[in-house]
PDB file of C-alpha atoms in Angstrom:
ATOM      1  CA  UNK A   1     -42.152  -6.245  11.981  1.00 65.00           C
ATOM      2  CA  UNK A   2     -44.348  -3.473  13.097  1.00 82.00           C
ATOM      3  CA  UNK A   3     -46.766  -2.313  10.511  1.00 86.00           C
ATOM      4  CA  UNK A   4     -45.992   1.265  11.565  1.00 88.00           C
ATOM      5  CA  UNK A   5     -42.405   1.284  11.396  1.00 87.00           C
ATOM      6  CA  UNK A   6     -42.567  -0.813   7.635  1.00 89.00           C
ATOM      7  CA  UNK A   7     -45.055   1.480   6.644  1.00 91.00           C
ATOM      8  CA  UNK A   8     -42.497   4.451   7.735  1.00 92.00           C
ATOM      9  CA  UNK A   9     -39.806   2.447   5.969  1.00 90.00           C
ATOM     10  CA  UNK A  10     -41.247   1.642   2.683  1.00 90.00           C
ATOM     11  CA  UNK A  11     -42.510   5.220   2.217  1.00 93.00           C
ATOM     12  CA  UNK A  12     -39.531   6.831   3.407  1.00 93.00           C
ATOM     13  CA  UNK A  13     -37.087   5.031   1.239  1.00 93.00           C
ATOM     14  CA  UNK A  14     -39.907   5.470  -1.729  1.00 93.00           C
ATOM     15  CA  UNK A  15     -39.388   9.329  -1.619  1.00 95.00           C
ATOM     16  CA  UNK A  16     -35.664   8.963  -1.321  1.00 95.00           C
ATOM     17  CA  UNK A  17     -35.706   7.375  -4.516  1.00 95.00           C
ATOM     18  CA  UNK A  18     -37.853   9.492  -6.118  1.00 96.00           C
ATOM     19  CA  UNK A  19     -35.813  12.584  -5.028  1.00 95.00           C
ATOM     20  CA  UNK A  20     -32.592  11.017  -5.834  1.00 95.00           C
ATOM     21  CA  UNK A  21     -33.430   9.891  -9.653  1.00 95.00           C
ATOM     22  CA  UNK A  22     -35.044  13.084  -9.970  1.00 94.00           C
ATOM     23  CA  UNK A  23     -32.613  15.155  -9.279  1.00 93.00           C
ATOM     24  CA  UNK A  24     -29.858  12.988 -10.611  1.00 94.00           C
ATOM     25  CA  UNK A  25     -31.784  14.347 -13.647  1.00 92.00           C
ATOM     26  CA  UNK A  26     -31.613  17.135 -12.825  1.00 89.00           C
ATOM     27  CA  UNK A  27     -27.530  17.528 -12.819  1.00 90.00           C
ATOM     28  CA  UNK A  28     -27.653  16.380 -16.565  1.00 91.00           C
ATOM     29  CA  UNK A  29     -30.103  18.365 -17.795  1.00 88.00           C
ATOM     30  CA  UNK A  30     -28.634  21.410 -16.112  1.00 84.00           C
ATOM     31  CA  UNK A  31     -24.864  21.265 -16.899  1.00 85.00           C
ATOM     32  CA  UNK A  32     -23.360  21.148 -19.877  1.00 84.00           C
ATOM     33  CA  UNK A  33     -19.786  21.315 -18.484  1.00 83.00           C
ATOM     34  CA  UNK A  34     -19.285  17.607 -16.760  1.00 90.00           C
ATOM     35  CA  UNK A  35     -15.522  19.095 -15.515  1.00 88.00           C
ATOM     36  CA  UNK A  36     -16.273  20.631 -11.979  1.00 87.00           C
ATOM     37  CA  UNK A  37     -15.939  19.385  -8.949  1.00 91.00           C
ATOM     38  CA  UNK A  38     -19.630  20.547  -7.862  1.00 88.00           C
ATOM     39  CA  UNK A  39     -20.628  18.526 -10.557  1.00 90.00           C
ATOM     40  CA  UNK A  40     -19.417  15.267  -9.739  1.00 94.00           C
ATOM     41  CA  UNK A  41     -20.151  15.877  -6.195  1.00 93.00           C
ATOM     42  CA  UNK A  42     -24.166  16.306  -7.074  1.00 92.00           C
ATOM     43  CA  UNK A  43     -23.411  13.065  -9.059  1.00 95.00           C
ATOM     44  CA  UNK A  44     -21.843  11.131  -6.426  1.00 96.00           C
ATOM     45  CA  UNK A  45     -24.697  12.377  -3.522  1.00 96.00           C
ATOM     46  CA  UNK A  46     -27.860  11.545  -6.048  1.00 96.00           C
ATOM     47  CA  UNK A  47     -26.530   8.177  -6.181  1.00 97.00           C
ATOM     48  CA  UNK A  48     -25.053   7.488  -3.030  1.00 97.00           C
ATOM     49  CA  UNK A  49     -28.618   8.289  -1.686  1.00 96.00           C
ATOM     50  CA  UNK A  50     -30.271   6.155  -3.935  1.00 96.00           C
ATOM     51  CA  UNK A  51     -28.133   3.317  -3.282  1.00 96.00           C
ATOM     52  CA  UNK A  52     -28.270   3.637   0.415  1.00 95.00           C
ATOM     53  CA  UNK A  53     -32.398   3.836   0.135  1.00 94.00           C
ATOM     54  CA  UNK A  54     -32.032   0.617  -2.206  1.00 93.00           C
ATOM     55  CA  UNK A  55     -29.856  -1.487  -0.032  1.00 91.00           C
ATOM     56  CA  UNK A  56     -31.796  -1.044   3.867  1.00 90.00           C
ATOM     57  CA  UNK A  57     -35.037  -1.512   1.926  1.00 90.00           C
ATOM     58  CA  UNK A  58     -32.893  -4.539   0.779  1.00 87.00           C
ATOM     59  CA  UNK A  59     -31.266  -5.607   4.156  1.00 86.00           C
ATOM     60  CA  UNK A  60     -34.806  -4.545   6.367  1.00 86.00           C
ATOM     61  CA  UNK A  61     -36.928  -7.114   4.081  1.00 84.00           C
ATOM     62  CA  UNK A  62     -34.456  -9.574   3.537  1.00 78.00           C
ATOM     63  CA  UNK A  63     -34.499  -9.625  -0.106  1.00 74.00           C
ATOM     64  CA  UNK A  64     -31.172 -10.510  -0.139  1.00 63.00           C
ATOM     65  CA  UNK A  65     -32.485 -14.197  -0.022  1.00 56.00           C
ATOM     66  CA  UNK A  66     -32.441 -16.875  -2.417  1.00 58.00           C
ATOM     67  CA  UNK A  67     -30.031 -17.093  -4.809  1.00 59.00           C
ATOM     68  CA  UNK A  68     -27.667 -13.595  -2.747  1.00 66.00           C
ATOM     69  CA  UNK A  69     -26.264 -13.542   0.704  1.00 81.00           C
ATOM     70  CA  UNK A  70     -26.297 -10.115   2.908  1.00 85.00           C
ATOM     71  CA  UNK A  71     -23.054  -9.183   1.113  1.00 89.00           C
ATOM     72  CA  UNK A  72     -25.310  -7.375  -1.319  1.00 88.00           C
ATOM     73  CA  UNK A  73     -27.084  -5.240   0.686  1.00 90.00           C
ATOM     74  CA  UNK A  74     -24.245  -4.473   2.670  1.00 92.00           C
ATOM     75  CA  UNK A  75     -22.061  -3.891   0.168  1.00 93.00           C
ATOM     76  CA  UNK A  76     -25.051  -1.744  -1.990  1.00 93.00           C
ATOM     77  CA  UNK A  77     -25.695   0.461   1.519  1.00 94.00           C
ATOM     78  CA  UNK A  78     -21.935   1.265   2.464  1.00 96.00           C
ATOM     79  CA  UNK A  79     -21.177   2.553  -1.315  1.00 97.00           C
ATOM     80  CA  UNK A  80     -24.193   4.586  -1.067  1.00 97.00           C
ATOM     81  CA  UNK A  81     -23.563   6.262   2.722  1.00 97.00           C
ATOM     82  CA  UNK A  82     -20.180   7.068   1.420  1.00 98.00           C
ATOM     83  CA  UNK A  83     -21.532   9.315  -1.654  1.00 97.00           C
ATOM     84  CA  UNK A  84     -24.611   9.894  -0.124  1.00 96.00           C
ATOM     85  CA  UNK A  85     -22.630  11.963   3.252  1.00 96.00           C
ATOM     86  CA  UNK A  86     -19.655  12.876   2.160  1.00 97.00           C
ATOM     87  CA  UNK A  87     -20.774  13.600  -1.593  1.00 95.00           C
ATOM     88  CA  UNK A  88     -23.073  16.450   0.502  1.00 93.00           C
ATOM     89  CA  UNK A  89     -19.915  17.753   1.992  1.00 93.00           C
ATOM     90  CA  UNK A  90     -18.202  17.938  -0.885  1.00 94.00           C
ATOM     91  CA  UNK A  91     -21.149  19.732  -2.540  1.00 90.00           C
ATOM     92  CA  UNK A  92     -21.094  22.346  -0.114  1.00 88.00           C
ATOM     93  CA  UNK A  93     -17.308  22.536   0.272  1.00 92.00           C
ATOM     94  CA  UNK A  94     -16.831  23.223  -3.753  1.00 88.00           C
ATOM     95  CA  UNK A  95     -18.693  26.133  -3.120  1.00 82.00           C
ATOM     96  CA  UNK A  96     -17.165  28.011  -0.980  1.00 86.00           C
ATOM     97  CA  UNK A  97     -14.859  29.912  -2.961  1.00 81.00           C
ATOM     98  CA  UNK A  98     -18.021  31.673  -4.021  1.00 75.00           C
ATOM     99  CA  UNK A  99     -18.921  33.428  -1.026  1.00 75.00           C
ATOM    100  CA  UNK A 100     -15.299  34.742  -0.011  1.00 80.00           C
ATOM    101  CA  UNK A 101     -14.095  31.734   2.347  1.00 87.00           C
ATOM    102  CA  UNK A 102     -10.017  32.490   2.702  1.00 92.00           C
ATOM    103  CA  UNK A 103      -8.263  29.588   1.196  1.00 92.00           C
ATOM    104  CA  UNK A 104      -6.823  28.262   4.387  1.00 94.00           C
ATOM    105  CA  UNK A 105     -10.021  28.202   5.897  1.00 93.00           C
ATOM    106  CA  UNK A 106     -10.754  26.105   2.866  1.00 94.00           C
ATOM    107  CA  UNK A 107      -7.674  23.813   3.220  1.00 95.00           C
ATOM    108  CA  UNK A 108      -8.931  23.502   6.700  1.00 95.00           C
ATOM    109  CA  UNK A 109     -12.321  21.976   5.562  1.00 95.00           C
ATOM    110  CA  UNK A 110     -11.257  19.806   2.950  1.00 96.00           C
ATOM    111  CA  UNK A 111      -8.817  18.237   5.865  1.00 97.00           C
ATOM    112  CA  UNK A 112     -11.333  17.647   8.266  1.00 97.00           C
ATOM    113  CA  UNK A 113     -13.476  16.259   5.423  1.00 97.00           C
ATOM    114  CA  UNK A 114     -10.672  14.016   5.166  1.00 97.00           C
ATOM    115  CA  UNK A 115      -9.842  13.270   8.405  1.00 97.00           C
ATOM    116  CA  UNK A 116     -14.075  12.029   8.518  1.00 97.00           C
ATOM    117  CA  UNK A 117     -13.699   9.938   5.470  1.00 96.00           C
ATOM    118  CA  UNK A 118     -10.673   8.007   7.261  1.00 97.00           C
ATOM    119  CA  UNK A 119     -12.061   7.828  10.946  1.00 96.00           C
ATOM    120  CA  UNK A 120     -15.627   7.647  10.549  1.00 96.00           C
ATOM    121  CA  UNK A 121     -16.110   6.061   7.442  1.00 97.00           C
ATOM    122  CA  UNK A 122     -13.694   3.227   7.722  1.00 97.00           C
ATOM    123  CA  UNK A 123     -13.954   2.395  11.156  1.00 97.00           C
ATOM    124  CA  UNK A 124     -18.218   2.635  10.863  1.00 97.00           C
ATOM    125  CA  UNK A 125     -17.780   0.082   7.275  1.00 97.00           C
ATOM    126  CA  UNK A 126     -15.934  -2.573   9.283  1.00 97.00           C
ATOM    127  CA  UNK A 127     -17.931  -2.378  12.288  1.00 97.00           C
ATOM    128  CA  UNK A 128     -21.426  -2.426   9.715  1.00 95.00           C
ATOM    129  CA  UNK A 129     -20.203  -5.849   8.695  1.00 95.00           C
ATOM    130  CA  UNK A 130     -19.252  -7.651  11.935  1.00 96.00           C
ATOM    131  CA  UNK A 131     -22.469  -6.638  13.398  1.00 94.00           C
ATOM    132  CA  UNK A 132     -24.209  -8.478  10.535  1.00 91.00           C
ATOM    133  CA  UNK A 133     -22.178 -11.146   9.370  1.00 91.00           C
ATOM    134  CA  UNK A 134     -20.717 -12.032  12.539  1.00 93.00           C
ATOM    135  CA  UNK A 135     -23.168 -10.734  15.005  1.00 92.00           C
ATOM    136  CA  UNK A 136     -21.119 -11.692  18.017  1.00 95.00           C
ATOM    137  CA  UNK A 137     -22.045  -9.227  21.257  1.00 95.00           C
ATOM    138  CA  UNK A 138     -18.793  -7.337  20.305  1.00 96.00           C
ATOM    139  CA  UNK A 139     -19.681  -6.064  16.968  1.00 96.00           C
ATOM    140  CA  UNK A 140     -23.032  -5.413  17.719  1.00 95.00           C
ATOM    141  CA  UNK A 141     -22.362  -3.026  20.786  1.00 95.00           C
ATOM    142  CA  UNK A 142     -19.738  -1.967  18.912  1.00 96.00           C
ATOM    143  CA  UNK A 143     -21.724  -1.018  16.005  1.00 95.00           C
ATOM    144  CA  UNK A 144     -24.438   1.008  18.038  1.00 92.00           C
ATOM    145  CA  UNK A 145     -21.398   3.304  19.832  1.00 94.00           C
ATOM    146  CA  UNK A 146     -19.930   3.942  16.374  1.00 95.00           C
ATOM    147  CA  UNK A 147     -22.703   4.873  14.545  1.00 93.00           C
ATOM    148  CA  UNK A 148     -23.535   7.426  17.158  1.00 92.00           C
ATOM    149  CA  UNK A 149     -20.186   8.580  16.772  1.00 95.00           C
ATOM    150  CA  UNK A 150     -19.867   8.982  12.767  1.00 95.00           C
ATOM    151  CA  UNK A 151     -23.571  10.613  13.197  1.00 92.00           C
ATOM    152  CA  UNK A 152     -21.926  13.377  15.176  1.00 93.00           C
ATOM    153  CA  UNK A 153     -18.635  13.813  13.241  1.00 94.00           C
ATOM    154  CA  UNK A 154     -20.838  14.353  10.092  1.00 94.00           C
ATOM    155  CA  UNK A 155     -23.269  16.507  11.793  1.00 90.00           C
ATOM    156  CA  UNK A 156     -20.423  18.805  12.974  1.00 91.00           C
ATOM    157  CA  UNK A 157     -19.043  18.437   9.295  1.00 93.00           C
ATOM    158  CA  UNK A 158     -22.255  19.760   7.872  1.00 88.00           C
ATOM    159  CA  UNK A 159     -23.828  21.803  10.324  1.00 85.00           C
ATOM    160  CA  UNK A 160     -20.067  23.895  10.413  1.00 89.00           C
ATOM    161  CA  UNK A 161     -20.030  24.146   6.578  1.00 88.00           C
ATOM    162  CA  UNK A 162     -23.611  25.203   6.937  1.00 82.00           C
ATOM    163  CA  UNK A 163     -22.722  28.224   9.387  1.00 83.00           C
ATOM    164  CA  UNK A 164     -19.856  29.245   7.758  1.00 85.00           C
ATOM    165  CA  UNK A 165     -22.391  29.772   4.634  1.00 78.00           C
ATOM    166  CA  UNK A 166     -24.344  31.641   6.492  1.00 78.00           C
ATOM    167  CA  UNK A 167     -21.717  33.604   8.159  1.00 81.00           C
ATOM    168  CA  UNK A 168     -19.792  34.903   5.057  1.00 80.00           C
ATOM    169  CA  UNK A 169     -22.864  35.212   2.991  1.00 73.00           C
ATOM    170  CA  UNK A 170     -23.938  37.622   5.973  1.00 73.00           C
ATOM    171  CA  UNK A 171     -20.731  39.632   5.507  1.00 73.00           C
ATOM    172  CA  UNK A 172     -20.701  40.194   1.807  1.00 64.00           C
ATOM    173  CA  UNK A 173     -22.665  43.265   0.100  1.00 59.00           C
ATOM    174  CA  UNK A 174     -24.535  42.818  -2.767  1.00 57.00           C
ATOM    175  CA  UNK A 175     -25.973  43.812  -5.814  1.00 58.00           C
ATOM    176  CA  UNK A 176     -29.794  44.919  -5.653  1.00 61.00           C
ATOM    177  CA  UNK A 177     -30.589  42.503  -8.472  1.00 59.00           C
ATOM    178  CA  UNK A 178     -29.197  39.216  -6.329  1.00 61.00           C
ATOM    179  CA  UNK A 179     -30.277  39.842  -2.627  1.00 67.00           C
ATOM    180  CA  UNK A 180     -33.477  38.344  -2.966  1.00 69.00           C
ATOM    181  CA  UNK A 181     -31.543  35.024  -4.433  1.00 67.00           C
ATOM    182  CA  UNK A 182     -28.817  35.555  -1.358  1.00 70.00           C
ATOM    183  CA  UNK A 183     -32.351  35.869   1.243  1.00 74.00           C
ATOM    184  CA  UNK A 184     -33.490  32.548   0.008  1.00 73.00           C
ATOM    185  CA  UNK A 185     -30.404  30.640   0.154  1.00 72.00           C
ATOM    186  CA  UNK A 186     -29.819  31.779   3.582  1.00 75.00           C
ATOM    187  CA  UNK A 187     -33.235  30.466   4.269  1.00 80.00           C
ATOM    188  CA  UNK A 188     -32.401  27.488   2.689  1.00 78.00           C
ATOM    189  CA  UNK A 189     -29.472  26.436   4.381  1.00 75.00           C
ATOM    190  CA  UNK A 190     -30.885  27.058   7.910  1.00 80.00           C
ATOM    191  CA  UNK A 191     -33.174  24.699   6.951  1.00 83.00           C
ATOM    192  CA  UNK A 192     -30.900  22.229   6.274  1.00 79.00           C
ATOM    193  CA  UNK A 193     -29.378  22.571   9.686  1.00 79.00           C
ATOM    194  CA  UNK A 194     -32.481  21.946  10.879  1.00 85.00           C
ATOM    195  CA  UNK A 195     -32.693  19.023   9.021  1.00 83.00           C
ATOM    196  CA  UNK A 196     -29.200  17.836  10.483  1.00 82.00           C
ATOM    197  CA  UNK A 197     -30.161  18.449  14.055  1.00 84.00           C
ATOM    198  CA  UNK A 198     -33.123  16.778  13.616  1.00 85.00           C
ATOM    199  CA  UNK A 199     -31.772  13.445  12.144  1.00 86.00           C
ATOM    200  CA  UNK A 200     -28.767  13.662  15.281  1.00 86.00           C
ATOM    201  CA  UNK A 201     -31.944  13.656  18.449  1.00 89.00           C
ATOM    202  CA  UNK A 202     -33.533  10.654  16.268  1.00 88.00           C
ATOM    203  CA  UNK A 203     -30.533   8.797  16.645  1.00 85.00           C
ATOM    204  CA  UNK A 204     -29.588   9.466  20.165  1.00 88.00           C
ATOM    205  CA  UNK A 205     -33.040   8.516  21.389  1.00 89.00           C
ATOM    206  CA  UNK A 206     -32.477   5.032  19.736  1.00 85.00           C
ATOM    207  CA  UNK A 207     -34.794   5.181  17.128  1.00 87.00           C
ATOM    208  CA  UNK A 208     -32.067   3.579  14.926  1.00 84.00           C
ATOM    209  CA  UNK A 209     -34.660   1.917  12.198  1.00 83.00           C
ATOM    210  CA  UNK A 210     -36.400   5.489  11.909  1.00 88.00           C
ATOM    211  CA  UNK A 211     -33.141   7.009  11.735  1.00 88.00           C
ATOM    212  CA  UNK A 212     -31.720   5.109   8.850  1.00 89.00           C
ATOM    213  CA  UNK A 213     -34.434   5.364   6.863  1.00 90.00           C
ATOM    214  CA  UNK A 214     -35.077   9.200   7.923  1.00 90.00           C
ATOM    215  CA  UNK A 215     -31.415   9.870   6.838  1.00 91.00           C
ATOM    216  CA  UNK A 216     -32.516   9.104   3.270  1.00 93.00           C
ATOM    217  CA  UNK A 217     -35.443  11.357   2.857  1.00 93.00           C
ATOM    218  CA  UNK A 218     -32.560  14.547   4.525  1.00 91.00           C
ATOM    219  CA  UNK A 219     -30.547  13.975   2.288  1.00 93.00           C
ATOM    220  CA  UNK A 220     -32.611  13.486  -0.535  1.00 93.00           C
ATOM    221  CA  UNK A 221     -34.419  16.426   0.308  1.00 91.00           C
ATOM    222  CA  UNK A 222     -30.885  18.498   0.874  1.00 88.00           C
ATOM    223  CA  UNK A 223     -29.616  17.631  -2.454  1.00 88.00           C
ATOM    224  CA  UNK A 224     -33.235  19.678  -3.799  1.00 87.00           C
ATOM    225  CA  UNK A 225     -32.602  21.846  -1.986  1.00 84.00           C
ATOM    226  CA  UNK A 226     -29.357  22.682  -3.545  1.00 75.00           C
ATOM    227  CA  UNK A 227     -31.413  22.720  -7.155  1.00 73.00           C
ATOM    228  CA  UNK A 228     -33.960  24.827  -5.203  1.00 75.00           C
ATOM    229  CA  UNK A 229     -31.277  28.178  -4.740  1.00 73.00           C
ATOM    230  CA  UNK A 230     -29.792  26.740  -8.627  1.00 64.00           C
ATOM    231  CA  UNK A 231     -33.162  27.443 -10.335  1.00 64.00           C
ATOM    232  CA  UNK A 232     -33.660  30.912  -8.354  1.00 66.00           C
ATOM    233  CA  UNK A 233     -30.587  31.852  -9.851  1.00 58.00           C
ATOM    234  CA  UNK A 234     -31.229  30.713 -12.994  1.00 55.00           C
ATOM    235  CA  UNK A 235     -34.416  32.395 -13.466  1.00 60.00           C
ATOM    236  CA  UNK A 236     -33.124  35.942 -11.521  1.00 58.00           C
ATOM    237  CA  UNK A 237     -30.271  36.196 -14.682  1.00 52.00           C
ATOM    238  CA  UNK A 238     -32.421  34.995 -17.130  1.00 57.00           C
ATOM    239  CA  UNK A 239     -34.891  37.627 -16.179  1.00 60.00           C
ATOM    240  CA  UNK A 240     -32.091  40.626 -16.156  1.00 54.00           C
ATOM    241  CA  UNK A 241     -30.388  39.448 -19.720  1.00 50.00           C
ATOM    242  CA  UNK A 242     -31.276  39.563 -23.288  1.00 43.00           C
ATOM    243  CA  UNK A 243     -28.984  36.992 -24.040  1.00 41.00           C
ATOM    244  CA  UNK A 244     -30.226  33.496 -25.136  1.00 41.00           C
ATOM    245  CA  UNK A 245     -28.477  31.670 -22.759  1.00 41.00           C
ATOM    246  CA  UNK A 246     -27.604  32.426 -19.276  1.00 35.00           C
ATOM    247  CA  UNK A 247     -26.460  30.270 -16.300  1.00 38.00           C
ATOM    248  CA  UNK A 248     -25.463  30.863 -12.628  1.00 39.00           C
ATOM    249  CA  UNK A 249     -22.556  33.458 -11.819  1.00 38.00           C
ATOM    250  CA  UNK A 250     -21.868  35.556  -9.067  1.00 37.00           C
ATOM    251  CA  UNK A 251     -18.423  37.908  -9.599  1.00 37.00           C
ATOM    252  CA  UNK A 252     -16.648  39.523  -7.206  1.00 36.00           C
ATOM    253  CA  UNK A 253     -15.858  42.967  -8.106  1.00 38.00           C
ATOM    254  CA  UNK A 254     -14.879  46.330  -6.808  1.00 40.00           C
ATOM    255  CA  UNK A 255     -17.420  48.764  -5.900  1.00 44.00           C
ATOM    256  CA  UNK A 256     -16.098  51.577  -4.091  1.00 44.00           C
ATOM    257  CA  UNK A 257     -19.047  52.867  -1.445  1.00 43.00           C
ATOM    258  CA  UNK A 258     -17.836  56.375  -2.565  1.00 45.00           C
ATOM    259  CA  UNK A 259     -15.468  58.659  -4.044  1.00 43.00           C
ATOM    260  CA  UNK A 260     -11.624  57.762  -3.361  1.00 43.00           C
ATOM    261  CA  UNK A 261     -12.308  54.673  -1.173  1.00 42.00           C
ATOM    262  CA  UNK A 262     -12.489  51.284  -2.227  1.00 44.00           C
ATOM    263  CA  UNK A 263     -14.828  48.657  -0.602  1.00 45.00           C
ATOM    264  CA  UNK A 264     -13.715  46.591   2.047  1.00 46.00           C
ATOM    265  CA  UNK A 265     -16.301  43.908   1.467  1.00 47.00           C
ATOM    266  CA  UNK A 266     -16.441  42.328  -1.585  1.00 47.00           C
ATOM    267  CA  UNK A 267     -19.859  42.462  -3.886  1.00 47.00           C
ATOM    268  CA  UNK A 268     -21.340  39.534  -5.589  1.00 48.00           C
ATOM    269  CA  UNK A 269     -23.248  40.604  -8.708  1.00 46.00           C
ATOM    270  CA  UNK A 270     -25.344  39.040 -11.359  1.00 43.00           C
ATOM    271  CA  UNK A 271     -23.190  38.164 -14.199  1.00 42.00           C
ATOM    272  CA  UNK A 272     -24.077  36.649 -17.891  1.00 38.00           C
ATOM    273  CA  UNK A 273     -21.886  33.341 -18.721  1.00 36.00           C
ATOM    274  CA  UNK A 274     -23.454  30.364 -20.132  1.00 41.00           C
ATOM    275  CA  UNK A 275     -23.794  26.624 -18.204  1.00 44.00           C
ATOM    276  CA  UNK A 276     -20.246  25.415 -19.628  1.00 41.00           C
ATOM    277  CA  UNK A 277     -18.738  28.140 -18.103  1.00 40.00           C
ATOM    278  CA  UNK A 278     -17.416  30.122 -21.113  1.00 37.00           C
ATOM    279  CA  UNK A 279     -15.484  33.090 -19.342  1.00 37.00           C
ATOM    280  CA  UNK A 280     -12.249  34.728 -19.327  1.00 36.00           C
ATOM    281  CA  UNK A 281     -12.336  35.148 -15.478  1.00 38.00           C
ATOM    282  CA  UNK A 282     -10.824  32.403 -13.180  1.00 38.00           C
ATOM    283  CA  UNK A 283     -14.269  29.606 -12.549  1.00 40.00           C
ATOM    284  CA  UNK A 284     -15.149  28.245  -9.165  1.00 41.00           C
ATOM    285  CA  UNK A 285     -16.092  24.148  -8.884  1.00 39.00           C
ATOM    286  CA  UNK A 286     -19.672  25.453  -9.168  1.00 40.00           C
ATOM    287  CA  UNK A 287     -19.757  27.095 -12.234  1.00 40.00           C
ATOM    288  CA  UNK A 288     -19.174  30.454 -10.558  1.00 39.00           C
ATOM    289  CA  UNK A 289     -16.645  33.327 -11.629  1.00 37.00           C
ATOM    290  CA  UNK A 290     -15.016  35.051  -8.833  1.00 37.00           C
ATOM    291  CA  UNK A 291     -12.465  38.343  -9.539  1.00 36.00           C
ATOM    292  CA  UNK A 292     -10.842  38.574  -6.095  1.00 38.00           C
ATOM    293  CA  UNK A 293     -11.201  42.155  -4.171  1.00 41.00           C
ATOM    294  CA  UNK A 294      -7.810  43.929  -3.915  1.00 40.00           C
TER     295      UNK A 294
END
């Protein structure tokens, strides 16, 4: 193997690991509600990445011999891409209740999540295996048009969830208090569309064994990035309450922008209920109460 590209491999997938089992931390040292969906979905993406860095280190350097066959690796690797990607999504999609999404754009999302799950998951997982148990010319060019495929269908998943972030964040007013935290998530998310785009070019210029191994490090790094705009939050309302224990809430409320007429746009304020979500408002997936604007 080239000493460059193992070199790139072995450090790569050490950093995905690292990132994964810190931040699957992370998620249990941070919530003490285990009932959301955005909780389960951090779950789901920590491991899935850490599996999926586990088994190509595993199939790469064959240390599926001996006493194993490649069923492990394979089997390790295809658990982990399916938490690892669509865990992501699902991360992002349980949040967007927060920022004002309409619920049949929603619906929309959560179908086309679906519809990736079912035609680029499946279709990738069988094709995985026939190009390396079987091996025949088929599978293997079959393989290599598929996986370009699924890497677009996911990159349109997340780069479109990414945008529509940004877009509705951008439309929303806000309280003075939480537009620096609203600044850096914007700035965070456009960086992980950068990260997305990025990962796509590798794999259309063939740089498959880069690519793999560079999809574990994004993620990895996506997922912190996620506990990145978490832990501005945190410290923003811990900084603006007296009480002894304050966790992440935006609410929607109205604030008319003057006398006799009510806001159009809805405003997303700093709030004070604690990380189980103790409220007597209606609670997003991420831990987030949201008072819909007449």
């Amino acid at each position: 193997m080239d000493p460059v590209l193992e070199t790139f491999q072995v450090v790569t997938g050490a950093i995905a690991i690292y990132n994964s089992c810190e931040t699957f931390g992370l998620i249990f040292s941070t919530f003490k509600s285990y009932k959301t969906l955005y909780f389960w979905s951090l779950v789901g993406a920590s491991l899935g990445d850490f599996l999926f860095a586990i088994g190509f280190l595993d199939l790469f350097f064959g240390w599926y011999v001996g006493n194993s066959t490649i069923y492990r690796p394979l089997i390790v690797l295809t658990i982990g891409w399916y938490g690892m990607v669509t865990g992501f999504s699902i991360v992002m999609y349980s949040r967007l209740s927060i920022i004002g999404v309409e619920r049949d754009v929603i619906r929309r999302i959560r179908y086309f999540i679906i519809y990736n799950v079912v035609f680029s998951h499946f279709p990738t997982t069988v094709f995985t295996f026939g190009a390396n148990v079987i091996g025949t010319p088929f599978w293997v060019i079959g393989y290599s048009i598929i996986e370009k495929i699924q890497m677009t269908m996911f990159a349109i998943q997340e780069v479109m969830l990414g945008a529509m972030y940004l877009h509705y964040t951008r439309k929303m007013r806000y309280d003075k208090k939480i537009t620096p935290i609203v600044r850096h998530t914007l700035y965070a998310n456009m960086f992980v569309l950068v990260l997305d785009i990025a990962m796509l070019l590798t794999e259309y210029i063939n740089l498959y064994s880069y690519q793999i191994m560079l999809k574990t490090v994004v993620y990895s790094v996506k997922l912190k990035m996620e506990f990145y705009i978490l832990n501005i939050l945190t410290s923003q309302l811990k900084s603006n309450t007296s009480a002894p224990k304050v966790s992440i809430t935006g609410t929607i409320s109205k604030q008319p922008r003057h006398a006799g007429e009510a806001s159009k746009r809805p405003v997303l304020q700093a709030g004070g209920v604690d990380k189980a979500g103790g409220t007597s408002s209606s609670e997003t997936p991420a831990g987030v109460v949201v008072t819909p604007q007449e």
